[in-house]
N, CA, C and O atoms as a CHARMM CRD file, in Angstrom:
* protein
*
  280
    1    1 MET  N     38.45100   1.08000   2.90300 PROA 1      0.00000
    2    1 MET  CA    37.13500   1.44100   3.43100 PROA 1      0.00000
    3    1 MET  C     36.07800   0.47700   2.87900 PROA 1      0.00000
    4    1 MET  O     36.08500   0.18100   1.68400 PROA 1      0.00000
    5    2 ALA  N     35.19400  -0.00300   3.70900 PROA 2      0.00000
    6    2 ALA  CA    34.13600  -0.91900   3.32200 PROA 2      0.00000
    7    2 ALA  C     33.07600  -0.18500   2.51800 PROA 2      0.00000
    8    2 ALA  O     32.76300   0.97000   2.80300 PROA 2      0.00000
    9    3 PRO  N     32.51600  -0.86600   1.49700 PROA 3      0.00000
   10    3 PRO  CA    31.45900  -0.20700   0.73700 PROA 3      0.00000
   11    3 PRO  C     30.17900  -0.08700   1.58800 PROA 3      0.00000
   12    3 PRO  O     29.88400  -0.91800   2.44700 PROA 3      0.00000
   13    4 THR  N     29.44500   0.98800   1.29800 PROA 4      0.00000
   14    4 THR  CA    28.15400   1.16200   1.99500 PROA 4      0.00000
   15    4 THR  C     27.02600   0.66800   1.10300 PROA 4      0.00000
   16    4 THR  O     27.05200   0.80000  -0.12100 PROA 4      0.00000
   17    5 ILE  N     26.02700   0.08900   1.77900 PROA 5      0.00000
   18    5 ILE  CA    24.85000  -0.39500   1.08500 PROA 5      0.00000
   19    5 ILE  C     23.69000   0.42900   1.51900 PROA 5      0.00000
   20    5 ILE  O     23.40300   0.53100   2.71200 PROA 5      0.00000
   21    6 GLU  N     23.00800   1.02600   0.56400 PROA 6      0.00000
   22    6 GLU  CA    21.81700   1.86600   0.84500 PROA 6      0.00000
   23    6 GLU  C     20.58300   1.17600   0.33400 PROA 6      0.00000
   24    6 GLU  O     20.53000   0.69900  -0.80000 PROA 6      0.00000
   25    7 LYS  N     19.59600   1.13300   1.19200 PROA 7      0.00000
   26    7 LYS  CA    18.29300   0.54600   0.77300 PROA 7      0.00000
   27    7 LYS  C     17.40200   1.67400   0.29600 PROA 7      0.00000
   28    7 LYS  O     17.38400   2.75500   0.88400 PROA 7      0.00000
   29    8 ALA  N     16.67800   1.42400  -0.75000 PROA 8      0.00000
   30    8 ALA  CA    15.70100   2.38600  -1.23300 PROA 8      0.00000
   31    8 ALA  C     14.56800   2.48500  -0.22000 PROA 8      0.00000
   32    8 ALA  O     14.10200   1.45300   0.26100 PROA 8      0.00000
   33    9 PRO  N     14.12400   3.63800   0.11100 PROA 9      0.00000
   34    9 PRO  CA    13.06100   3.76200   1.09500 PROA 9      0.00000
   35    9 PRO  C     11.76500   3.16300   0.59900 PROA 9      0.00000
   36    9 PRO  O     11.40400   3.30500  -0.56900 PROA 9      0.00000
   37   10 HSD  N     11.07000   2.49600   1.49600 PROA 10     0.00000
   38   10 HSD  CA     9.75300   1.92900   1.16500 PROA 10     0.00000
   39   10 HSD  C      8.69400   2.77700   1.85700 PROA 10     0.00000
   40   10 HSD  O      8.94700   3.36100   2.91100 PROA 10     0.00000
   41   11 ARG  N      7.52500   2.84200   1.26800 PROA 11     0.00000
   42   11 ARG  CA     6.41700   3.48800   1.88800 PROA 11     0.00000
   43   11 ARG  C      5.47300   2.39500   2.46800 PROA 11     0.00000
   44   11 ARG  O      5.35400   1.28800   1.94300 PROA 11     0.00000
   45   12 THR  N      4.85400   2.76300   3.51900 PROA 12     0.00000
   46   12 THR  CA     3.78100   1.89200   4.06800 PROA 12     0.00000
   47   12 THR  C      2.45800   2.61100   3.91500 PROA 12     0.00000
   48   12 THR  O      2.23100   3.67400   4.49400 PROA 12     0.00000
   49   13 PHE  N      1.58700   2.00200   3.11900 PROA 13     0.00000
   50   13 PHE  CA     0.26600   2.59900   2.97500 PROA 13     0.00000
   51   13 PHE  C     -0.65100   1.87200   3.90600 PROA 13     0.00000
   52   13 PHE  O     -0.68700   0.64100   3.93800 PROA 13     0.00000
   53   14 LYS  N     -1.40500   2.64900   4.67600 PROA 14     0.00000
   54   14 LYS  CA    -2.42300   2.08400   5.59600 PROA 14     0.00000
   55   14 LYS  C     -3.80600   2.44200   5.03500 PROA 14     0.00000
   56   14 LYS  O     -4.10600   3.58500   4.69000 PROA 14     0.00000
   57   15 LEU  N     -4.63000   1.38100   4.96900 PROA 15     0.00000
   58   15 LEU  CA    -5.96700   1.52000   4.47400 PROA 15     0.00000
   59   15 LEU  C     -6.92000   1.19900   5.61600 PROA 15     0.00000
   60   15 LEU  O     -6.74600   0.20900   6.32800 PROA 15     0.00000
   61   16 GLN  N     -7.92800   2.04700   5.78000 PROA 16     0.00000
   62   16 GLN  CA    -8.95300   1.81400   6.78700 PROA 16     0.00000
   63   16 GLN  C    -10.10400   1.04800   6.08600 PROA 16     0.00000
   64   16 GLN  O    -10.77100   1.57200   5.19400 PROA 16     0.00000
   65   17 LEU  N    -10.30000  -0.17400   6.51400 PROA 17     0.00000
   66   17 LEU  CA   -11.35500  -0.99900   5.90100 PROA 17     0.00000
   67   17 LEU  C    -12.57500  -1.03700   6.82200 PROA 17     0.00000
   68   17 LEU  O    -12.47600  -0.97100   8.04700 PROA 17     0.00000
   69   18 LYS  N    -13.73700  -1.14500   6.15900 PROA 18     0.00000
   70   18 LYS  CA   -15.01700  -1.24000   6.91000 PROA 18     0.00000
   71   18 LYS  C    -15.06900  -2.49900   7.80700 PROA 18     0.00000
   72   18 LYS  O    -15.46000  -2.46100   8.97400 PROA 18     0.00000
   73   19 SER  N    -14.65000  -3.61000   7.17900 PROA 19     0.00000
   74   19 SER  CA   -14.85800  -4.91700   7.86800 PROA 19     0.00000
   75   19 SER  C    -13.77700  -5.30700   8.85600 PROA 19     0.00000
   76   19 SER  O    -14.07100  -5.94600   9.86600 PROA 19     0.00000
   77   20 SER  N    -12.55400  -4.94500   8.59500 PROA 20     0.00000
   78   20 SER  CA   -11.46100  -5.45100   9.44000 PROA 20     0.00000
   79   20 SER  C    -10.55000  -4.44000  10.04200 PROA 20     0.00000
   80   20 SER  O     -9.54400  -4.80800  10.64900 PROA 20     0.00000
   81   21 GLY  N    -10.86600  -3.14300   9.90000 PROA 21     0.00000
   82   21 GLY  CA   -10.05400  -2.08800  10.43900 PROA 21     0.00000
   83   21 GLY  C     -8.85400  -1.77800   9.58700 PROA 21     0.00000
   84   21 GLY  O     -8.87100  -2.06600   8.39100 PROA 21     0.00000
   85   22 PRO  N     -7.79600  -1.19400  10.15700 PROA 22     0.00000
   86   22 PRO  CA    -6.67500  -0.76900   9.31500 PROA 22     0.00000
   87   22 PRO  C     -5.77700  -1.93000   8.87100 PROA 22     0.00000
   88   22 PRO  O     -5.56500  -2.88900   9.61300 PROA 22     0.00000
   89   23 VAL  N     -5.25200  -1.81900   7.63400 PROA 23     0.00000
   90   23 VAL  CA    -4.33900  -2.76600   7.07900 PROA 23     0.00000
   91   23 VAL  C     -3.13200  -2.00800   6.55500 PROA 23     0.00000
   92   23 VAL  O     -3.29300  -1.00100   5.86500 PROA 23     0.00000
   93   24 ALA  N     -1.94200  -2.46100   6.86300 PROA 24     0.00000
   94   24 ALA  CA    -0.70800  -1.80600   6.41900 PROA 24     0.00000
   95   24 ALA  C     -0.06800  -2.65200   5.29800 PROA 24     0.00000
   96   24 ALA  O      0.07200  -3.86800   5.43400 PROA 24     0.00000
   97   25 VAL  N      0.32200  -1.98300   4.17400 PROA 25     0.00000
   98   25 VAL  CA     0.93900  -2.68500   3.06200 PROA 25     0.00000
   99   25 VAL  C      2.14400  -1.86700   2.66700 PROA 25     0.00000
  100   25 VAL  O      2.02500  -0.66600   2.42200 PROA 25     0.00000
  101   26 ARG  N      3.33900  -2.51500   2.59700 PROA 26     0.00000
  102   26 ARG  CA     4.52600  -1.86100   2.15700 PROA 26     0.00000
  103   26 ARG  C      4.51500  -1.85100   0.65000 PROA 26     0.00000
  104   26 ARG  O      4.51300  -2.91400   0.03000 PROA 26     0.00000
  105   27 ALA  N      4.50900  -0.66700   0.03300 PROA 27     0.00000
  106   27 ALA  CA     4.44100  -0.51500  -1.40500 PROA 27     0.00000
  107   27 ALA  C      5.04300   0.82400  -1.80400 PROA 27     0.00000
  108   27 ALA  O      5.28200   1.68400  -0.95600 PROA 27     0.00000
  109   28 ASP  N      5.28800   0.99700  -3.10500 PROA 28     0.00000
  110   28 ASP  CA     5.75500   2.29200  -3.55200 PROA 28     0.00000
  111   28 ASP  C      4.74400   3.03200  -4.36200 PROA 28     0.00000
  112   28 ASP  O      4.94700   4.20200  -4.68600 PROA 28     0.00000
  113   29 THR  N      3.61500   2.36300  -4.71400 PROA 29     0.00000
  114   29 THR  CA     2.56600   2.96900  -5.51500 PROA 29     0.00000
  115   29 THR  C      1.20800   2.49500  -5.06100 PROA 29     0.00000
  116   29 THR  O      1.01400   1.31800  -4.75800 PROA 29     0.00000
  117   30 ILE  N      0.25600   3.43200  -5.01400 PROA 30     0.00000
  118   30 ILE  CA    -1.14100   3.04400  -4.79200 PROA 30     0.00000
  119   30 ILE  C     -1.93400   3.60200  -5.96300 PROA 30     0.00000
  120   30 ILE  O     -1.85500   4.79200  -6.26800 PROA 30     0.00000
  121   31 CYS  N     -2.69900   2.73200  -6.61800 PROA 31     0.00000
  122   31 CYS  CA    -3.56500   3.11400  -7.76000 PROA 31     0.00000
  123   31 CYS  C     -4.99600   3.15100  -7.25400 PROA 31     0.00000
  124   31 CYS  O     -5.55400   2.13500  -6.84000 PROA 31     0.00000
  125   32 GLU  N     -5.57400   4.33200  -7.29700 PROA 32     0.00000
  126   32 GLU  CA    -6.99800   4.43500  -6.81800 PROA 32     0.00000
  127   32 GLU  C     -7.90900   4.00600  -7.95100 PROA 32     0.00000
  128   32 GLU  O     -7.56600   4.14600  -9.12500 PROA 32     0.00000
  129   33 PRO  N     -9.08700   3.47700  -7.58700 PROA 33     0.00000
  130   33 PRO  CA    -9.99700   3.01200  -8.62600 PROA 33     0.00000
  131   33 PRO  C    -10.54800   4.15000  -9.45800 PROA 33     0.00000
  132   33 PRO  O    -10.98700   5.17000  -8.92800 PROA 33     0.00000
  133   34 ASN  N    -10.52200   3.96900 -10.74400 PROA 34     0.00000
  134   34 ASN  CA   -11.14600   4.97300 -11.64900 PROA 34     0.00000
  135   34 ASN  C    -11.69000   4.24100 -12.85300 PROA 34     0.00000
  136   34 ASN  O    -11.65400   4.77800 -13.96000 PROA 34     0.00000
  137   35 GLY  N    -12.18300   3.05600 -12.67800 PROA 35     0.00000
  138   35 GLY  CA   -12.77300   2.26500 -13.71500 PROA 35     0.00000
  139   35 GLY  C    -13.08200   0.86600 -13.23300 PROA 35     0.00000
  140   35 GLY  O    -13.32100   0.66200 -12.04300 PROA 35     0.00000
  141   36 SER  N    -13.08200  -0.07900 -14.11300 PROA 36     0.00000
  142   36 SER  CA   -13.38200  -1.45600 -13.69600 PROA 36     0.00000
  143   36 SER  C    -12.15500  -2.29900 -13.87100 PROA 36     0.00000
  144   36 SER  O    -11.50500  -2.17600 -14.91000 PROA 36     0.00000
  145   37 PRO  N    -11.79000  -3.13200 -12.95600 PROA 37     0.00000
  146   37 PRO  CA   -12.48700  -3.39900 -11.69000 PROA 37     0.00000
  147   37 PRO  C    -12.26200  -2.27800 -10.70000 PROA 37     0.00000
  148   37 PRO  O    -11.23400  -1.60300 -10.74800 PROA 37     0.00000
  149   38 ASP  N    -13.19800  -2.07300  -9.81200 PROA 38     0.00000
  150   38 ASP  CA   -13.12400  -0.99800  -8.84400 PROA 38     0.00000
  151   38 ASP  C    -12.32900  -1.41400  -7.63500 PROA 38     0.00000
  152   38 ASP  O    -12.91900  -1.78500  -6.62000 PROA 38     0.00000
  153   39 GLN  N    -10.99300  -1.36800  -7.69900 PROA 39     0.00000
  154   39 GLN  CA   -10.11100  -1.78500  -6.68000 PROA 39     0.00000
  155   39 GLN  C     -9.02200  -0.79200  -6.44100 PROA 39     0.00000
  156   39 GLN  O     -8.58300  -0.10300  -7.36200 PROA 39     0.00000
  157   40 TYR  N     -8.57600  -0.70700  -5.19900 PROA 40     0.00000
  158   40 TYR  CA    -7.31500  -0.05300  -4.88700 PROA 40     0.00000
  159   40 TYR  C     -6.24900  -1.11500  -5.14000 PROA 40     0.00000
  160   40 TYR  O     -6.35100  -2.23700  -4.64300 PROA 40     0.00000
  161   41 VAL  N     -5.22700  -0.75700  -5.91300 PROA 41     0.00000
  162   41 VAL  CA    -4.13700  -1.68600  -6.21000 PROA 41     0.00000
  163   41 VAL  C     -2.82900  -1.07000  -5.70800 PROA 41     0.00000
  164   41 VAL  O     -2.49800   0.07300  -6.02300 PROA 41     0.00000
  165   42 LEU  N     -2.09400  -1.86200  -4.91600 PROA 42     0.00000
  166   42 LEU  CA    -0.77900  -1.42500  -4.34400 PROA 42     0.00000
  167   42 LEU  C      0.32500  -2.23000  -5.02900 PROA 42     0.00000
  168   42 LEU  O      0.23700  -3.44900  -5.17200 PROA 42     0.00000
  169   43 LYS  N      1.37900  -1.50000  -5.45100 PROA 43     0.00000
  170   43 LYS  CA     2.48600  -2.13200  -6.14800 PROA 43     0.00000
  171   43 LYS  C      3.78700  -1.82500  -5.46800 PROA 43     0.00000
  172   43 LYS  O      3.96000  -0.75800  -4.87800 PROA 43     0.00000
  173   44 ARG  N      4.73100  -2.79100  -5.55200 PROA 44     0.00000
  174   44 ARG  CA     6.08700  -2.62700  -5.09100 PROA 44     0.00000
  175   44 ARG  C      6.98700  -3.15000  -6.17300 PROA 44     0.00000
  176   44 ARG  O      6.91500  -4.33200  -6.50900 PROA 44     0.00000
  177   45 GLY  N      7.83500  -2.31100  -6.73300 PROA 45     0.00000
  178   45 GLY  CA     8.73200  -2.66200  -7.78000 PROA 45     0.00000
  179   45 GLY  C      7.99800  -3.09700  -9.04000 PROA 45     0.00000
  180   45 GLY  O      8.49700  -3.92800  -9.79800 PROA 45     0.00000
  181   46 GLY  N      6.81800  -2.54000  -9.26100 PROA 46     0.00000
  182   46 GLY  CA     5.99500  -2.88200 -10.44700 PROA 46     0.00000
  183   46 GLY  C      5.12700  -4.12100 -10.30200 PROA 46     0.00000
  184   46 GLY  O      4.32400  -4.43300 -11.18200 PROA 46     0.00000
  185   47 GLU  N      5.29500  -4.83400  -9.17200 PROA 47     0.00000
  186   47 GLU  CA     4.50500  -6.00500  -8.94100 PROA 47     0.00000
  187   47 GLU  C      3.34800  -5.70300  -7.98300 PROA 47     0.00000
  188   47 GLU  O      3.51700  -4.93200  -7.03800 PROA 47     0.00000
  189   48 VAL  N      2.20200  -6.28900  -8.21200 PROA 48     0.00000
  190   48 VAL  CA     1.03800  -6.04200  -7.35100 PROA 48     0.00000
  191   48 VAL  C      1.23800  -6.80900  -6.02500 PROA 48     0.00000
  192   48 VAL  O      1.45100  -8.02100  -6.02100 PROA 48     0.00000
  193   49 VAL  N      1.16400  -6.06200  -4.89400 PROA 49     0.00000
  194   49 VAL  CA     1.27200  -6.65100  -3.57000 PROA 49     0.00000
  195   49 VAL  C     -0.00600  -6.61800  -2.76400 PROA 49     0.00000
  196   49 VAL  O     -0.07700  -7.20700  -1.68600 PROA 49     0.00000
  197   50 GLY  N     -1.03100  -5.92800  -3.28000 PROA 50     0.00000
  198   50 GLY  CA    -2.32900  -5.89000  -2.58000 PROA 50     0.00000
  199   50 GLY  C     -3.40800  -5.31600  -3.44500 PROA 50     0.00000
  200   50 GLY  O     -3.17300  -4.40900  -4.24400 PROA 50     0.00000
  201   51 LYS  N     -4.61400  -5.85800  -3.27900 PROA 51     0.00000
  202   51 LYS  CA    -5.81500  -5.35500  -3.99800 PROA 51     0.00000
  203   51 LYS  C     -6.95100  -5.29900  -2.96000 PROA 51     0.00000
  204   51 LYS  O     -7.15600  -6.23300  -2.18400 PROA 51     0.00000
  205   52 PHE  N     -7.68200  -4.16400  -2.97400 PROA 52     0.00000
  206   52 PHE  CA    -8.81000  -4.01000  -2.04500 PROA 52     0.00000
  207   52 PHE  C    -10.01100  -3.43700  -2.77700 PROA 52     0.00000
  208   52 PHE  O     -9.87400  -2.49600  -3.55900 PROA 52     0.00000
  209   53 ASP  N    -11.18400  -3.99900  -2.53000 PROA 53     0.00000
  210   53 ASP  CA   -12.40200  -3.56600  -3.15100 PROA 53     0.00000
  211   53 ASP  C    -12.67300  -2.11300  -2.67100 PROA 53     0.00000
  212   53 ASP  O    -12.58800  -1.83700  -1.47500 PROA 53     0.00000
  213   54 HSD  N    -12.98700  -1.22100  -3.57300 PROA 54     0.00000
  214   54 HSD  CA   -13.14900   0.18100  -3.21900 PROA 54     0.00000
  215   54 HSD  C    -14.29100   0.42000  -2.27200 PROA 54     0.00000
  216   54 HSD  O    -14.29500   1.41900  -1.55300 PROA 54     0.00000
  217   55 ARG  N    -15.28600  -0.48900  -2.24800 PROA 55     0.00000
  218   55 ARG  CA   -16.40900  -0.30400  -1.31600 PROA 55     0.00000
  219   55 ARG  C    -16.03900  -0.63300   0.11000 PROA 55     0.00000
  220   55 ARG  O    -16.75000  -0.24700   1.03800 PROA 55     0.00000
  221   56 GLU  N    -14.92600  -1.35000   0.30800 PROA 56     0.00000
  222   56 GLU  CA   -14.45400  -1.69200   1.65200 PROA 56     0.00000
  223   56 GLU  C    -13.52800  -0.66700   2.25500 PROA 56     0.00000
  224   56 GLU  O    -13.34500  -0.63300   3.47200 PROA 56     0.00000
  225   57 VAL  N    -12.92400   0.19200   1.40000 PROA 57     0.00000
  226   57 VAL  CA   -11.91000   1.13300   1.84900 PROA 57     0.00000
  227   57 VAL  C    -12.55700   2.45700   2.23300 PROA 57     0.00000
  228   57 VAL  O    -13.16800   3.13000   1.40300 PROA 57     0.00000
  229   58 LEU  N    -12.41200   2.81900   3.50500 PROA 58     0.00000
  230   58 LEU  CA   -12.92700   4.10400   3.98300 PROA 58     0.00000
  231   58 LEU  C    -11.96000   5.25400   3.74900 PROA 58     0.00000
  232   58 LEU  O    -12.36900   6.41100   3.65600 PROA 58     0.00000
  233   59 GLY  N    -10.65900   4.92300   3.65300 PROA 59     0.00000
  234   59 GLY  CA    -9.64800   5.91900   3.41000 PROA 59     0.00000
  235   59 GLY  C     -8.24100   5.29700   3.49300 PROA 59     0.00000
  236   59 GLY  O     -8.09300   4.16600   3.95600 PROA 59     0.00000
  237   60 TRP  N     -7.21600   6.03100   3.04800 PROA 60     0.00000
  238   60 TRP  CA    -5.88500   5.54700   3.13500 PROA 60     0.00000
  239   60 TRP  C     -4.91200   6.69900   3.40700 PROA 60     0.00000
  240   60 TRP  O     -5.23100   7.85800   3.14200 PROA 60     0.00000
  241   61 TRP  N     -3.72500   6.37800   3.93700 PROA 61     0.00000
  242   61 TRP  CA    -2.70900   7.38500   4.23300 PROA 61     0.00000
  243   61 TRP  C     -1.36000   6.67300   4.21200 PROA 61     0.00000
  244   61 TRP  O     -1.28300   5.44700   4.28900 PROA 61     0.00000
  245   62 ILE  N     -0.28100   7.48800   4.10200 PROA 62     0.00000
  246   62 ILE  CA     1.07400   7.01800   4.15600 PROA 62     0.00000
  247   62 ILE  C      1.53600   7.08400   5.56100 PROA 62     0.00000
  248   62 ILE  O      1.39800   8.12100   6.20900 PROA 62     0.00000
  249   63 ALA  N      2.10400   5.96700   6.08100 PROA 63     0.00000
  250   63 ALA  CA     2.62100   5.92800   7.45800 PROA 63     0.00000
  251   63 ALA  C      4.11400   5.62800   7.45400 PROA 63     0.00000
  252   63 ALA  O      4.68900   5.24800   6.43400 PROA 63     0.00000
  253   64 GLU  N      4.72400   5.80800   8.61700 PROA 64     0.00000
  254   64 GLU  CA     6.13100   5.48500   8.75400 PROA 64     0.00000
  255   64 GLU  C      6.29000   3.93900   8.48600 PROA 64     0.00000
  256   64 GLU  O      5.45600   3.13700   8.90900 PROA 64     0.00000
  257   65 ASP  N      7.33300   3.58200   7.80600 PROA 65     0.00000
  258   65 ASP  CA     7.54700   2.18200   7.44500 PROA 65     0.00000
  259   65 ASP  C      8.05100   1.43900   8.68500 PROA 65     0.00000
  260   65 ASP  O      9.15200   1.67700   9.18100 PROA 65     0.00000
  261   66 SER  N      7.18200   0.51400   9.17200 PROA 66     0.00000
  262   66 SER  CA     7.51700  -0.29500  10.33100 PROA 66     0.00000
  263   66 SER  C      8.35300  -1.50000   9.95500 PROA 66     0.00000
  264   66 SER  O      9.03600  -2.07500  10.80300 PROA 66     0.00000
  265   67 GLY  N      8.30500  -1.89000   8.67900 PROA 67     0.00000
  266   67 GLY  CA     9.02600  -3.05400   8.20200 PROA 67     0.00000
  267   67 GLY  C      8.35500  -4.36200   8.59000 PROA 67     0.00000
  268   67 GLY  O      8.86700  -5.42900   8.24900 PROA 67     0.00000
  269   68 SER  N      7.21700  -4.31900   9.29700 PROA 68     0.00000
  270   68 SER  CA     6.61400  -5.58000   9.73400 PROA 68     0.00000
  271   68 SER  C      5.46000  -5.99700   8.87400 PROA 68     0.00000
  272   68 SER  O      5.06500  -7.16100   8.94500 PROA 68     0.00000
  273   69 SER  N      4.88300  -5.13100   8.05800 PROA 69     0.00000
  274   69 SER  CA     3.71300  -5.48600   7.27500 PROA 69     0.00000
  275   69 SER  C      4.09300  -5.61300   5.76900 PROA 69     0.00000
  276   69 SER  O      4.88900  -4.85000   5.22200 PROA 69     0.00000
  277   70 GLU  N      3.49200  -6.58600   5.18000 PROA 70     0.00000
  278   70 GLU  CA     3.72700  -6.79900   3.75300 PROA 70     0.00000
  279   70 GLU  C      2.43300  -6.73600   2.98800 PROA 70     0.00000
  280   70 GLU  O      2.42900  -6.89200   1.76700 PROA 70     0.00000
């Protein structure tokens, strides 16, 4: 029997930005701003994959992983 390979599920966080509309980022963690610098930070595997100024973010939500956005 051939071995099976399982991928860990990824989350896609979508952020609604004032200036450019929605942005999708595949990450496993989102850190909301609660100090300085005032940024939303998204991480995947402990590495930062996105930073957004808190004044530009209108909101965020978890979406189905499309696999197309990084």
